[in-house]
Coordinates of C-alpha atoms in Angstrom, one line a residue:
M1 CA 20.1 154.3 127.3
K2 CA 22.2 154.8 124.1
I3 CA 23.5 152.8 120.9
T4 CA 26.1 153.4 118.3
P5 CA 24.5 153.5 114.6
W6 CA 27.0 150.7 114.3
Q7 CA 25.4 148.9 117.3
L8 CA 22.4 150.2 115.4
F9 CA 24.0 148.0 112.6
W10 CA 24.3 144.5 114.1
T11 CA 20.9 144.9 116.5
L12 CA 18.9 145.0 112.6
T13 CA 21.1 142.8 110.5
T14 CA 20.6 140.2 112.9
L15 CA 17.1 140.4 113.4
E16 CA 16.0 140.6 109.9
I17 CA 18.3 137.7 109.1
S18 CA 16.9 135.5 111.9
M19 CA 13.3 134.8 110.4
S20 CA 13.7 135.8 106.5
I21 CA 15.7 133.4 105.2
W22 CA 14.0 131.2 107.1
L23 CA 10.7 131.9 105.7
T24 CA 10.6 134.2 103.1
V25 CA 12.5 131.6 100.7
S26 CA 9.8 129.0 100.1
P27 CA 6.5 131.1 99.0
T28 CA 9.0 133.3 96.5
I29 CA 10.0 130.4 95.1
E30 CA 6.3 129.4 95.1
T31 CA 5.6 132.8 93.6
S32 CA 9.0 133.4 91.2
R33 CA 9.9 129.8 91.0
Q34 CA 13.3 129.5 89.5
D35 CA 14.4 133.5 89.6
A36 CA 12.8 133.7 93.6
W37 CA 16.6 134.9 93.6
I38 CA 15.7 137.5 91.1
S39 CA 12.6 138.9 93.7
L40 CA 14.5 138.8 96.4
A41 CA 17.3 140.9 94.9
V42 CA 14.0 144.0 94.1
A43 CA 12.9 143.4 97.4
G44 CA 16.1 144.7 99.0
V45 CA 15.8 147.6 96.5
I46 CA 12.7 148.2 97.8
G47 CA 13.4 147.6 101.3
F48 CA 16.1 150.2 101.1
V49 CA 13.9 152.9 99.3
V50 CA 11.8 152.3 102.3
T51 CA 14.5 152.0 104.7
L52 CA 15.6 155.6 102.9
I53 CA 12.2 156.7 103.7
Y54 CA 12.0 156.1 107.8
V55 CA 15.7 157.6 108.4
Q56 CA 14.9 160.9 106.8
V57 CA 11.7 161.0 108.8
C58 CA 14.0 159.9 112.2
Q59 CA 16.0 162.7 111.3
R60 CA 14.4 165.5 111.2
N61 CA 12.6 164.7 114.1
A62 CA 15.6 163.1 116.2
S63 CA 14.5 163.4 119.9
Q64 CA 11.4 162.3 119.2
T65 CA 9.9 158.5 118.8
L66 CA 6.4 158.0 116.5
V67 CA 4.3 157.8 119.9
E68 CA 5.7 161.6 119.5
F69 CA 6.5 163.3 116.4
A70 CA 3.6 160.7 114.5
Q71 CA 1.5 164.2 117.8
T72 CA 3.2 166.1 116.4
L73 CA 2.9 166.1 113.2
L74 CA -0.3 165.0 112.6
G75 CA -2.3 166.8 115.4
K76 CA -2.7 164.9 119.1
W77 CA -5.5 162.8 118.1
V78 CA -4.8 161.4 114.8
G79 CA -1.1 160.9 115.5
K80 CA -2.3 159.1 119.0
L81 CA -4.9 156.8 116.7
I82 CA -1.4 156.0 113.8
A83 CA 0.9 155.2 117.4
V84 CA -1.5 153.3 118.8
L85 CA -2.0 151.7 115.7
Y86 CA 1.7 151.1 115.5
I87 CA 2.3 149.2 118.5
L88 CA -1.1 146.6 118.1
M89 CA 0.5 146.0 115.0
W90 CA 3.5 145.2 117.0
F91 CA 2.0 143.3 119.5
T92 CA 0.9 141.2 117.4
V93 CA 4.3 140.5 115.0
S94 CA 5.5 139.7 118.2
A95 CA 3.2 136.5 119.1
D96 CA 3.7 136.0 116.3
I97 CA 7.9 135.7 115.6
L98 CA 7.6 134.1 119.6
R99 CA 4.9 131.4 118.2
I100 CA 6.7 129.7 115.3
F101 CA 10.2 130.3 117.5
S102 CA 7.9 128.0 120.0
L103 CA 7.0 125.7 117.1
F104 CA 10.1 125.2 115.6
I105 CA 12.1 124.6 118.7
K106 CA 9.8 122.2 119.9
Q107 CA 9.6 120.8 116.3
F108 CA 13.3 119.9 116.1
L109 CA 15.0 119.9 119.3
F110 CA 11.8 119.2 122.3
H111 CA 9.1 116.7 120.7
D112 CA 7.9 116.2 124.0
T113 CA 7.8 120.3 125.9
P114 CA 4.7 122.0 125.7
I115 CA 5.1 125.3 123.7
W116 CA 3.5 126.9 126.6
V117 CA 7.2 125.9 128.2
I118 CA 9.8 126.8 125.0
A119 CA 7.5 130.2 125.3
I120 CA 7.4 131.6 128.4
L121 CA 11.5 130.6 128.3
M122 CA 12.1 133.5 126.2
V123 CA 9.8 135.6 127.1
A124 CA 11.8 135.2 130.6
A125 CA 15.2 136.1 129.1
M126 CA 13.1 138.7 126.9
V127 CA 12.1 140.2 130.1
Y128 CA 16.1 140.1 132.1
I129 CA 17.4 141.8 129.4
N130 CA 15.1 144.5 129.0
Y131 CA 14.8 144.7 133.0
A132 CA 18.7 144.8 133.3
G133 CA 20.0 146.8 130.5
S134 CA 16.9 147.9 127.9
I135 CA 18.2 148.6 124.4
E136 CA 22.2 149.5 124.7
A137 CA 22.3 145.5 126.7
I138 CA 20.1 144.2 123.1
A139 CA 22.5 146.0 121.0
R140 CA 25.5 145.0 122.6
F141 CA 24.3 141.1 122.9
S142 CA 23.2 141.8 119.0
E143 CA 27.8 142.4 118.6
M144 CA 28.7 139.3 119.2
A145 CA 24.7 137.5 118.0
G146 CA 25.1 139.2 114.6
P147 CA 28.9 138.0 113.5
L148 CA 28.1 134.8 114.4
L149 CA 25.2 133.8 112.6
L150 CA 26.6 135.4 109.5
V151 CA 29.3 133.9 109.9
G152 CA 27.3 130.5 110.6
I153 CA 25.7 130.7 107.4
I154 CA 28.4 131.4 105.2
I155 CA 30.0 128.4 106.4
T156 CA 26.8 126.3 105.8
F157 CA 26.9 127.7 102.2
G158 CA 30.2 126.6 101.4
L159 CA 29.9 122.8 103.1
N160 CA 26.7 123.4 100.8
V161 CA 28.6 123.4 97.7
P162 CA 29.1 120.0 96.4
N163 CA 25.0 119.7 96.6
L164 CA 24.0 122.5 94.1
R165 CA 23.3 121.4 90.7
P166 CA 23.6 124.7 88.1
S167 CA 21.2 124.0 85.7
L168 CA 18.2 123.5 88.3
L169 CA 18.8 127.2 88.3
L170 CA 17.6 127.6 84.3
P171 CA 15.7 129.0 82.3
I172 CA 16.4 132.7 83.9
Y173 CA 13.2 135.2 83.8
A174 CA 11.7 133.0 80.4
D175 CA 9.1 130.9 83.2
S176 CA 8.0 133.4 85.4
G177 CA 8.3 137.6 83.9
A178 CA 8.4 140.3 85.4
I179 CA 4.9 140.0 87.3
A180 CA 6.2 137.0 89.0
I181 CA 9.1 138.0 90.2
L182 CA 8.2 141.3 91.4
K183 CA 5.0 139.9 93.0
G184 CA 7.5 137.4 94.9
S185 CA 9.6 140.4 96.1
F186 CA 6.1 141.6 98.4
V187 CA 7.2 138.5 101.0
N188 CA 10.9 140.1 101.7
A189 CA 10.0 142.9 101.4
S190 CA 7.4 143.3 104.2
F191 CA 10.3 141.7 106.6
L192 CA 13.1 144.2 105.4
G193 CA 10.4 147.2 106.0
E194 CA 11.1 145.7 110.0
S195 CA 13.6 148.3 109.7
M196 CA 10.7 151.2 110.7
M197 CA 11.1 150.1 114.4
I198 CA 14.3 152.6 113.7
M199 CA 11.3 155.2 114.3
M200 CA 10.6 153.9 117.5
L201 CA 14.2 154.1 118.8
V202 CA 16.3 156.8 117.2
P203 CA 16.1 158.8 120.4
F204 CA 18.5 156.3 121.5
I205 CA 21.0 156.3 119.0
T206 CA 23.8 159.6 119.2
N207 CA 24.9 161.1 116.8
S208 CA 21.7 160.2 114.8
Q209 CA 23.3 162.5 111.7
K210 CA 25.1 159.7 110.9
M211 CA 22.4 156.6 111.1
L212 CA 22.1 156.8 107.2
K213 CA 25.2 154.4 106.3
P214 CA 24.6 151.8 108.6
T215 CA 21.0 151.7 108.2
L216 CA 21.2 150.9 104.6
L217 CA 24.3 148.6 104.7
A218 CA 21.7 146.6 107.8
I219 CA 19.5 145.7 104.4
C220 CA 21.9 145.4 101.8
V221 CA 23.8 142.3 104.1
P222 CA 20.2 140.2 104.8
S223 CA 19.4 140.5 101.1
L224 CA 22.1 139.5 100.0
I225 CA 22.2 136.4 102.3
A226 CA 18.7 136.3 100.8
V227 CA 19.4 136.6 97.3
F228 CA 23.0 133.7 98.0
T229 CA 20.3 131.6 100.4
A230 CA 17.5 131.0 97.3
I231 CA 19.7 130.3 94.7
F232 CA 21.7 127.6 97.5
V233 CA 18.1 126.2 98.0
I234 CA 16.8 125.9 94.6
M235 CA 19.9 124.0 93.0
T236 CA 20.1 121.6 96.3
F237 CA 16.2 121.3 96.0
G238 CA 14.3 122.2 93.1
T239 CA 11.2 124.5 92.8
N240 CA 9.2 122.0 93.4
V241 CA 10.5 120.9 96.1
G242 CA 11.6 123.8 97.4
S243 CA 9.0 125.6 97.3
T244 CA 6.9 122.9 99.5
L245 CA 9.6 123.2 102.9
I246 CA 8.7 125.2 105.5
F247 CA 11.8 125.7 106.3
P248 CA 14.6 125.2 103.3
Y249 CA 17.2 127.2 104.8
F250 CA 17.0 124.6 107.5
S251 CA 16.2 121.9 105.6
M252 CA 19.7 122.7 103.7
V253 CA 21.4 122.0 106.2
R254 CA 21.0 119.3 107.1
F255 CA 21.7 117.7 103.8
I256 CA 25.8 118.8 104.4
N257 CA 26.9 115.3 105.8
Y258 CA 31.2 115.1 104.4
L259 CA 32.2 111.4 104.3
E260 CA 30.4 110.9 108.0
F261 CA 32.4 113.5 109.6
I262 CA 30.8 116.8 108.6
Q263 CA 27.5 116.6 109.6
N264 CA 24.5 117.7 111.5
M265 CA 25.4 121.7 111.1
D266 CA 21.6 122.0 111.3
V267 CA 22.7 121.6 116.2
W268 CA 25.2 124.7 115.4
I269 CA 22.8 126.7 113.1
M270 CA 19.8 126.2 115.5
F271 CA 22.2 127.3 118.4
I272 CA 23.1 130.7 116.6
W273 CA 19.7 131.5 115.4
I274 CA 17.9 131.0 119.3
F275 CA 20.4 134.1 119.9
G276 CA 19.2 135.8 116.6
V277 CA 15.7 135.4 117.7
F278 CA 16.0 136.2 121.1
V279 CA 17.6 140.5 119.6
K280 CA 14.2 140.6 117.7
L281 CA 11.7 139.8 120.4
A282 CA 13.8 141.6 122.3
I283 CA 14.2 144.8 120.3
Y284 CA 9.9 144.3 120.0
L285 CA 9.7 144.1 123.4
F286 CA 11.4 147.3 124.6
I287 CA 9.2 149.1 121.4
N288 CA 6.3 148.0 122.8
S289 CA 6.5 148.4 126.1
F290 CA 8.3 151.8 125.7
G291 CA 5.7 153.1 123.7
T292 CA 2.8 152.1 125.6
A293 CA 4.0 153.9 127.9
Q294 CA 4.5 157.0 126.4
L295 CA 0.2 156.8 125.2
L296 CA -0.8 156.0 128.7
G297 CA 1.8 159.2 130.0
I298 CA 3.9 155.8 132.6
K299 CA 7.1 158.1 133.2
N300 CA 8.8 154.5 134.6
W301 CA 8.8 152.5 131.1
R302 CA 10.2 149.9 133.2
A303 CA 6.9 149.5 134.8
V304 CA 5.3 148.7 131.6
I305 CA 7.1 145.3 130.8
G306 CA 5.8 142.8 132.4
F307 CA 2.6 143.4 130.7
A308 CA 3.9 143.8 127.9
A309 CA 5.7 140.0 128.3
A310 CA 2.4 138.2 129.5
V311 CA 0.5 140.4 126.2
I312 CA 2.5 138.6 123.9
F313 CA 2.7 135.4 125.2
T314 CA -1.0 135.0 125.6
M315 CA -1.2 136.0 122.0
S316 CA 1.5 133.4 121.2
L317 CA -0.8 131.0 122.2
V318 CA -4.1 131.0 119.7
P319 CA -3.3 129.8 116.6
A320 CA -3.4 126.4 116.4
N321 CA -0.2 125.1 113.7
I322 CA 2.9 127.0 111.3
I323 CA 0.0 126.7 108.8
G324 CA -2.0 129.1 110.3
L325 CA 1.0 131.6 111.4
L326 CA 2.0 131.2 107.7
D327 CA -1.5 132.3 107.2
Y328 CA -1.0 135.7 109.0
A329 CA 2.5 136.7 106.9
K330 CA 0.3 135.6 103.9
F331 CA -2.9 137.2 104.3
V332 CA -2.4 139.8 106.9
W333 CA 0.9 141.2 107.1
I334 CA 1.5 141.2 102.9
I335 CA -1.6 142.5 102.2
Y336 CA -3.0 145.4 105.1
I337 CA 0.8 145.8 107.1
F338 CA 2.9 146.1 104.5
P339 CA 1.3 149.7 102.0
I340 CA -0.1 150.0 105.0
F341 CA 2.4 151.0 108.3
I342 CA 5.3 150.4 106.1
V343 CA 5.2 151.8 103.3
G344 CA 2.1 154.4 103.2
L345 CA 2.3 155.6 106.5
P346 CA 5.7 156.7 106.6
I347 CA 5.9 158.1 103.5
I348 CA 2.8 160.4 104.7
L349 CA 4.7 161.0 108.2
W350 CA 8.4 161.9 105.6
L351 CA 5.9 163.9 103.5
V352 CA 3.9 166.4 106.3
S353 CA 7.7 167.0 107.9
L354 CA 8.9 168.1 104.8
L355 CA 6.2 170.5 104.7
R356 CA 6.4 171.5 108.3
G357 CA 10.3 172.0 107.7
Q358 CA 9.4 174.3 104.7
K359 CA 7.3 176.4 106.4
R360 CA 9.2 176.9 109.1
E361 CA 12.2 177.9 107.3
A362 CA 9.8 180.3 105.7
N363 CA 8.8 182.3 108.5
L364 CA 13.2 182.1 109.6
I365 CA 12.8 183.8 106.5

């Protein structure tokens, strides 16, 4: 089970784009209005910095996953507790993503299909790719899905140019200010913080000492896409409408119409978006299965895939509607998970690894 640093780039890029431009643009516009694009640029900087910390932690513990090096750095019981909390958090995130995906597909494609049917089909695909090829197969699939997703997004930007009204971006900064811009950046910054999953993937990366550039680039590309998405959404719908749309980018794509000839682009985008969500969920299933197996001392991690998939599927059926899912992002993900799991604990692990490294060097001298 080995992947190259550039396969890691495509994996992270695909999973970051797959949900961020769907779910972060609207709440950012709601907070910072026409300056949402500035907030998303600030979010990119925050994501860049925290990802840099993840890479530093990973390179200092390249042969171990988070479950292992947390115990090495902080002691068995504290390290195991932190690992358990991360795994539980990743289970809830996986279920949330699966539920959003199922509701989205039901709303726009299969109105009369029960949500559980859509969810179980995705879970079956996740289980298959993990059983058949694990992280290596997921990375290879992302090398196909990632470029498709990027090309599709760029094409839709180009086709939407006639619908743009640049005046809707004005005035810049005057109506929001620094506080609103910074507050608006937290939504996308927290999504970019999902790159923390590299702390579970680092033992599977060939030559992990060369992972810095691809990993940071995998933050820059989705950040740039998010900035342009916000600009295009605002110039198409304005801030009042743009802030109320649940899926603003998808609504913008449905707005494209050239002489009744080029239209229904949403079908193409939805098709390749499913690939991106599949990569994201498959990676989470791998992390949850492998991490749970390490915590329980199970040598064959594939034996845990079925259990992990069943837990994710069951949890995904709990929220009643899309509002409940967005409340999870607003009241749980941003308030608790972002400061604790994405920023706080990785910084602690990084500082402890630095101190232990200095002590080790002093003992050698």
